[in-house]
Coordinates of C-alpha atoms in Angstrom, one line a residue:
X22 CA 0.0 0.0 0.0
X23 CA 1.2 3.5 -0.8
X24 CA 3.0 5.3 2.1
X25 CA 1.2 8.6 2.4
X26 CA 3.1 9.8 5.5
X27 CA 5.5 12.0 3.4
X28 CA 3.0 13.3 0.9
X29 CA 2.3 17.0 1.2
X30 CA -1.2 17.7 2.6
X31 CA -1.9 20.2 -0.2
X32 CA -1.7 17.3 -2.7
X33 CA -3.9 14.8 -1.0
X34 CA -7.4 15.2 0.6
X35 CA -7.6 14.3 4.2
X36 CA -7.9 10.5 4.4
X37 CA -9.4 8.6 7.3
X38 CA -8.0 5.2 8.1
X39 CA -10.3 2.3 7.7
X40 CA -10.4 -0.9 9.8
X41 CA -7.3 -3.0 10.1
X42 CA -7.1 -5.8 7.5
X43 CA -7.0 -8.6 10.1
X44 CA -10.6 -7.8 11.1
X45 CA -11.8 -9.1 7.7
X46 CA -10.2 -12.6 7.9
X47 CA -9.3 -13.5 11.5
X48 CA -11.6 -16.4 12.8
X49 CA -11.1 -15.2 16.4
X50 CA -12.5 -11.8 15.4
X51 CA -15.4 -13.4 13.7
X52 CA -16.3 -15.4 16.8
X53 CA -16.1 -12.2 18.9
X54 CA -18.4 -10.5 16.4
X55 CA -20.9 -13.2 16.7
X56 CA -20.9 -12.8 20.5
X57 CA -20.9 -9.0 20.7
X58 CA -23.0 -8.1 17.6
X59 CA -24.9 -10.9 15.9
X60 CA -26.1 -12.5 19.2
X61 CA -27.1 -9.2 20.7
X62 CA -28.8 -7.3 17.8
X63 CA -32.3 -7.6 16.2
X64 CA -31.9 -9.8 13.1
X65 CA -34.3 -10.2 10.2
X66 CA -35.7 -13.7 10.0
X67 CA -38.2 -13.8 7.1
X68 CA -41.7 -12.7 6.2
X69 CA -44.7 -13.5 8.4
X70 CA -46.7 -14.6 5.5
X71 CA -44.2 -17.4 4.9
X72 CA -46.0 -19.1 7.8
X73 CA -49.5 -19.6 6.6
X74 CA -51.1 -21.6 9.5
X75 CA -50.5 -22.6 13.1
X76 CA -47.8 -25.2 13.3
X77 CA -45.9 -24.1 10.2
X78 CA -42.3 -23.5 10.9
X79 CA -39.0 -22.5 9.4
X80 CA -35.4 -22.4 10.6
X81 CA -33.1 -19.5 10.6
X82 CA -29.4 -19.5 11.5
X83 CA -27.2 -16.9 13.1
X84 CA -23.6 -18.0 13.4
X85 CA -23.8 -21.5 14.9
X86 CA -27.2 -20.9 16.5
X87 CA -30.3 -22.4 14.8
X88 CA -33.7 -21.0 15.7
X89 CA -37.2 -22.4 15.1
X90 CA -39.8 -19.8 14.1
X91 CA -43.4 -21.0 14.2
X92 CA -47.0 -19.8 14.6
X93 CA -49.0 -20.7 17.7
X94 CA -52.7 -21.6 17.7
X95 CA -53.6 -17.9 17.7
X96 CA -51.4 -17.2 14.7
X97 CA -48.8 -15.4 16.7
X98 CA -45.1 -15.8 15.9
X99 CA -43.0 -17.7 18.4
X100 CA -39.3 -18.5 18.3
X101 CA -37.2 -21.1 20.1
X102 CA -33.7 -22.5 20.1
X103 CA -33.5 -25.7 18.0
X104 CA -32.6 -27.9 21.0
X105 CA -34.5 -30.4 23.1
X106 CA -34.5 -29.9 26.9
X107 CA -33.8 -33.6 27.5
X108 CA -30.2 -34.0 26.2
X109 CA -29.9 -31.2 23.7
X110 CA -30.8 -33.0 20.5
X111 CA -31.7 -31.0 17.4
X112 CA -35.5 -30.8 17.2
X113 CA -35.9 -29.9 13.5
X114 CA -33.7 -30.9 10.5
X115 CA -35.7 -29.6 7.6
X116 CA -35.5 -25.9 6.8
X117 CA -39.2 -25.6 6.9
X118 CA -42.2 -27.8 7.6
X119 CA -45.3 -28.3 9.8
X120 CA -45.6 -29.6 13.3
X121 CA -48.3 -32.3 13.3
X122 CA -51.0 -32.1 16.0
X123 CA -49.5 -28.8 17.2
X124 CA -46.6 -30.6 18.8
X125 CA -42.8 -30.0 18.5
X126 CA -41.5 -33.5 19.0
X127 CA -37.8 -34.4 19.4
X128 CA -36.9 -37.2 17.0
X129 CA -34.4 -38.7 19.5
X130 CA -36.4 -39.7 22.6
X131 CA -39.8 -38.2 21.6
X132 CA -40.1 -35.5 24.2
X133 CA -42.8 -33.2 22.9
X134 CA -43.6 -29.5 23.4
X135 CA -46.5 -27.2 22.6
X136 CA -46.3 -24.4 20.0
X137 CA -45.7 -22.1 23.0
X138 CA -42.7 -24.2 24.0
X139 CA -44.3 -25.9 27.0
X140 CA -43.2 -29.5 27.8
X141 CA -46.2 -31.8 27.0
X142 CA -44.9 -35.4 27.1
X143 CA -41.9 -37.4 28.2
X144 CA -42.2 -41.1 27.2
X145 CA -41.8 -43.6 30.1
X146 CA -41.5 -40.7 32.6
X147 CA -44.3 -39.2 34.5
X148 CA -44.3 -35.4 34.3
X149 CA -44.0 -33.8 37.7
X150 CA -45.5 -30.5 39.0
X151 CA -42.4 -28.6 38.1
X152 CA -42.4 -29.7 34.4
X153 CA -42.9 -26.1 33.3
X154 CA -39.1 -25.5 34.0
X155 CA -38.3 -27.8 31.1
X156 CA -40.0 -25.9 28.3
X157 CA -38.1 -24.9 25.2
X158 CA -35.6 -22.0 25.4
X159 CA -37.5 -19.0 24.0
X160 CA -36.0 -16.4 21.7
X161 CA -37.2 -12.8 21.7
X162 CA -39.3 -12.3 18.6
X163 CA -41.2 -9.3 17.1
X164 CA -42.8 -8.4 13.8
X165 CA -42.9 -5.1 11.9
X166 CA -44.0 -4.4 8.4
X167 CA -44.8 -8.1 7.8
X168 CA -41.2 -9.0 8.7
X169 CA -40.1 -11.2 11.6
X170 CA -37.1 -10.2 13.8
X171 CA -35.4 -12.1 16.5
X172 CA -32.9 -11.2 19.2
X173 CA -30.8 -13.9 20.9
X174 CA -30.0 -11.6 23.9
X175 CA -32.9 -12.2 26.2
X176 CA -31.8 -9.5 28.6
X177 CA -31.1 -6.8 26.0
X178 CA -32.9 -3.5 26.5
X179 CA -32.4 -2.8 22.8
X180 CA -35.7 -2.0 21.1
X181 CA -36.6 -3.2 17.6
X182 CA -35.8 -0.5 15.2
X183 CA -33.3 1.3 17.5
X184 CA -30.4 0.7 15.0
X185 CA -32.5 1.6 12.0
X186 CA -31.3 4.5 9.8
X187 CA -33.5 6.4 9.3
X188 CA -36.1 5.1 11.7
X189 CA -39.1 2.9 10.7
X190 CA -41.4 5.9 10.1
X191 CA -39.6 6.6 6.8
X192 CA -41.5 3.7 5.3
X193 CA -44.9 4.5 6.9
X194 CA -46.5 5.3 3.5
X195 CA -45.7 1.9 2.0
X196 CA -48.1 -1.0 2.8
X197 CA -45.3 -3.3 3.9
X198 CA -47.5 -5.6 5.9
X199 CA -49.8 -6.3 3.0
X200 CA -47.2 -6.9 0.4
X201 CA -46.5 -10.4 -0.9
X202 CA -43.2 -12.1 -1.5
X203 CA -42.9 -12.5 -5.2
X204 CA -39.3 -13.7 -5.7
X205 CA -36.3 -14.7 -3.6
X206 CA -32.7 -14.8 -4.7
X207 CA -29.9 -16.2 -2.4
X208 CA -26.2 -16.7 -2.9
X209 CA -22.9 -16.8 -0.9
X210 CA -20.3 -14.1 -1.0
X211 CA -16.6 -15.0 -0.6
X212 CA -16.1 -12.0 1.6
X213 CA -16.4 -10.7 5.2
X214 CA -19.8 -9.3 6.1
X215 CA -18.4 -5.9 6.8
X216 CA -17.1 -5.6 3.2
X217 CA -20.7 -6.0 2.1
X218 CA -21.8 -3.1 4.2
X219 CA -18.8 -0.9 3.2
X220 CA -19.6 -1.4 -0.5
X221 CA -23.3 -0.7 0.0
X222 CA -22.6 2.6 1.9
X223 CA -20.5 4.3 -0.7
X224 CA -20.9 5.1 -4.4
X225 CA -17.3 6.0 -5.0
X226 CA -17.3 2.8 -7.0
X227 CA -20.6 3.3 -8.9
X228 CA -19.4 5.1 -12.1
X229 CA -17.0 2.3 -12.9
X230 CA -19.0 -0.7 -11.6
X231 CA -22.7 0.2 -12.1
X232 CA -23.1 2.1 -15.4
X233 CA -26.7 1.1 -15.8
X234 CA -27.6 2.1 -12.3
X235 CA -25.9 5.5 -12.8
X236 CA -28.1 6.1 -15.8
X237 CA -31.1 5.8 -13.4
X238 CA -29.6 7.9 -10.6
X239 CA -27.4 10.9 -11.5
X240 CA -26.2 11.2 -7.9
X241 CA -24.5 7.8 -8.2
X242 CA -22.8 8.9 -11.5
X243 CA -21.3 11.7 -9.4
X244 CA -19.8 9.0 -7.1
X245 CA -22.1 10.0 -4.2
X246 CA -24.2 7.6 -2.2
X247 CA -26.5 10.3 -0.7
X248 CA -26.9 14.0 -1.1
X249 CA -26.1 14.5 2.5
X250 CA -22.4 13.7 1.9
X251 CA -22.0 16.7 -0.5
X252 CA -24.8 19.2 -0.2
X253 CA -23.1 21.3 -2.8
X254 CA -23.3 18.7 -5.5
X255 CA -26.7 20.2 -6.7
X256 CA -28.0 16.7 -7.4
X257 CA -31.0 15.3 -5.7
X258 CA -31.1 11.8 -4.2
X259 CA -33.6 10.7 -6.8
X260 CA -34.0 9.0 -10.2
X261 CA -33.3 10.9 -13.4
X262 CA -36.0 12.7 -15.3
X263 CA -38.3 10.2 -17.1
X264 CA -37.3 7.3 -14.9
X265 CA -40.1 5.8 -12.9
X266 CA -38.4 2.9 -11.0
X267 CA -35.3 0.7 -10.7
X268 CA -36.0 -1.6 -13.6
X269 CA -34.2 -2.7 -16.8
X270 CA -36.6 -0.4 -18.7
X271 CA -36.7 2.5 -16.2
X272 CA -40.5 2.1 -16.3
X273 CA -42.7 1.0 -13.3
X274 CA -43.9 -2.6 -13.4
X275 CA -47.2 -1.7 -11.7
X276 CA -49.2 1.3 -10.5
X277 CA -47.6 3.3 -7.7
X278 CA -48.6 2.4 -4.1
X279 CA -51.5 4.4 -2.8
X280 CA -50.5 6.8 0.0
X281 CA -47.1 7.8 -1.3
X282 CA -46.3 11.5 -1.2
X283 CA -45.4 13.2 -4.5
X284 CA -41.8 13.5 -3.2
X285 CA -41.6 9.8 -2.4
X286 CA -43.0 8.7 -5.7
X287 CA -40.7 11.1 -7.7
X288 CA -37.6 10.1 -5.7
X289 CA -37.8 6.6 -7.1
X290 CA -36.2 5.0 -4.1
X291 CA -36.3 5.3 -0.3
X292 CA -33.7 3.4 1.7
X293 CA -33.7 2.2 5.3
X294 CA -30.9 0.2 7.0
X295 CA -31.4 -2.0 10.0
X296 CA -27.9 -3.0 11.2
X297 CA -26.2 -5.4 11.2
X298 CA -28.1 -7.5 8.7
X299 CA -30.8 -5.8 6.6
X300 CA -31.6 -2.9 4.3
X301 CA -34.9 -2.1 2.5
X302 CA -35.3 -0.2 -0.7
X303 CA -38.9 1.0 -1.2
X304 CA -39.7 2.0 -4.8
X305 CA -43.0 3.5 -6.0
X306 CA -44.1 0.1 -7.4
X307 CA -42.3 -2.6 -5.4
X308 CA -40.1 -3.1 -2.4
X309 CA -36.8 -4.9 -2.2
X310 CA -35.3 -6.4 1.0
X311 CA -31.7 -7.5 1.3
X312 CA -30.4 -9.4 4.3
X313 CA -27.1 -10.9 5.1
X314 CA -25.9 -13.6 7.5
X315 CA -22.2 -14.2 8.3
X316 CA -21.1 -17.8 7.6
X317 CA -17.4 -17.5 8.5
X318 CA -14.7 -14.8 8.7
X319 CA -14.6 -14.8 4.9
X320 CA -18.1 -15.9 3.7
X321 CA -21.5 -14.2 3.9
X322 CA -24.9 -15.4 2.7
X323 CA -27.0 -12.7 0.9
X324 CA -30.8 -13.0 0.5
X325 CA -32.8 -10.7 -1.6
X326 CA -36.6 -10.6 -1.6
X327 CA -38.9 -8.7 -3.9
X328 CA -42.3 -7.7 -2.5
X329 CA -45.3 -6.7 -4.6
X330 CA -48.9 -5.8 -4.0
X331 CA -51.4 -8.6 -4.0
X332 CA -53.4 -6.7 -6.7
X333 CA -50.4 -6.5 -9.0
X334 CA -49.6 -10.2 -8.6
X335 CA -53.2 -11.2 -9.5
X336 CA -53.0 -9.3 -12.8
X337 CA -52.4 -11.9 -15.5
X338 CA -50.2 -9.3 -17.4
X339 CA -48.0 -8.6 -14.4
X340 CA -44.3 -9.0 -15.2
X341 CA -41.9 -8.4 -12.4
X342 CA -38.9 -9.5 -14.5
X343 CA -37.6 -6.0 -15.3
X344 CA -37.4 -5.2 -11.5
X345 CA -35.9 -8.6 -10.6
X346 CA -33.4 -8.7 -13.4
X347 CA -32.1 -5.1 -12.8
X348 CA -31.5 -5.8 -9.1
X349 CA -29.8 -9.1 -9.8
X350 CA -27.5 -7.3 -12.2
X351 CA -26.5 -4.7 -9.6
X352 CA -26.0 -7.5 -7.0
X353 CA -23.7 -9.4 -9.4
X354 CA -21.6 -6.3 -10.0
X355 CA -21.3 -5.8 -6.3
X356 CA -20.5 -9.4 -5.7
X357 CA -17.5 -9.1 -8.0
X358 CA -16.0 -6.1 -6.3
X359 CA -16.8 -7.4 -2.8
X360 CA -14.9 -10.6 -3.5
X361 CA -11.9 -8.9 -5.1
X362 CA -11.8 -6.6 -2.1
X363 CA -11.7 -9.6 0.3
X364 CA -8.9 -11.3 -1.8
X365 CA -6.8 -8.1 -1.7
X366 CA -7.3 -7.2 1.9
X367 CA -5.8 -10.6 3.0
X368 CA -2.4 -9.7 1.6
X369 CA 0.4 -10.4 4.0
X370 CA 1.7 -6.8 4.7
X371 CA 0.1 -5.3 7.9
X372 CA -2.2 -2.8 6.5
X373 CA -5.4 -0.8 6.7
X374 CA -7.2 1.1 4.0
X375 CA -8.2 4.7 3.8
X376 CA -11.5 6.4 3.3
X377 CA -11.9 9.4 1.0
X378 CA -14.4 12.1 1.9
X379 CA -17.2 10.7 -0.2
X380 CA -17.0 7.5 1.9
X381 CA -18.1 9.3 5.0
X382 CA -21.0 6.8 5.6
X383 CA -18.4 4.0 5.7
X384 CA -16.6 5.8 8.4
X385 CA -19.9 6.1 10.4
X386 CA -20.4 2.3 10.0
X387 CA -16.9 1.8 11.3
X388 CA -17.7 3.9 14.4
X389 CA -20.8 1.9 15.0
X390 CA -18.9 -1.4 14.6
X391 CA -16.1 -0.2 17.0
X392 CA -18.8 0.8 19.6
X393 CA -20.3 -2.7 19.3
X394 CA -17.0 -4.4 19.7
X395 CA -15.9 -2.3 22.7
X396 CA -18.9 -3.2 24.8

């Protein structure tokens, strides 16, 4: 890496050091991140409408922890660790399914539990009066906007949405809870999860990496992620004139959502991040959700969901392909640079990178990360 210590300040903008390189590949750091961040923050765990009836379940994984998410008899979401209270056997192996007779039954010794996690039956062993102490380990679980969120820290005072930027109200005019999941795309990135966020938070790379996206959003062509970074840029954080939405054609795939303000409809996109694992992009005609899950120090799972109105999906002429294909193109372009970033940052020389002024949001992310890790 270039030594900038002897370069005259008049020839180089003020650069802020980024995180040390070892934080992107050290397995010990990864384990510490799981403990201090991923096991303490609210994590997106799928759509509510993916569970259609009581007893339906799916599994979600955070680090090496697998969580059962199900619906009780009243249709309320419940979450439990995927471990039997007898001797700790895994309760569910399939990623999704249905609990027969409203019972969660261990396949090993047949201990069974209710959809509320209460112990119901222990073969060849009479249940005593204190059997309620042997229910499944619960996981904090809440829903918002049709989404399910879990928090593995049962004692955390952190409220759902507290780490959102901006807060949840920015999406109040979108009917998130009523939208339907139309398509899902999942892949693994050969990079650290922090590199994913760093790339997302800057558009310094956009002119060279996302030419089609820059045609839709002039601000990105100017290498700016948001207009708050450079108020003097005289470019709005909005789509170009004549562009209706983020699609391969630039045209909307359905009518705009009712209730959007003129400003929201004309902007073409409204972003919200919920750290550490989700961001939502609300367009005038559809909503895209991207969530990540760290698999190791150098691998990350990325899941993208496209949400559409029920009315649009019922239309026989509805074609979501222009929206889906455009987003997949941008994701593929980002995948390439994320992975080359990971390969380069693992070079042997002790190093850290540097942030230029237009990467200010990356610096704010680093501050948040440092605060998490210092707790």
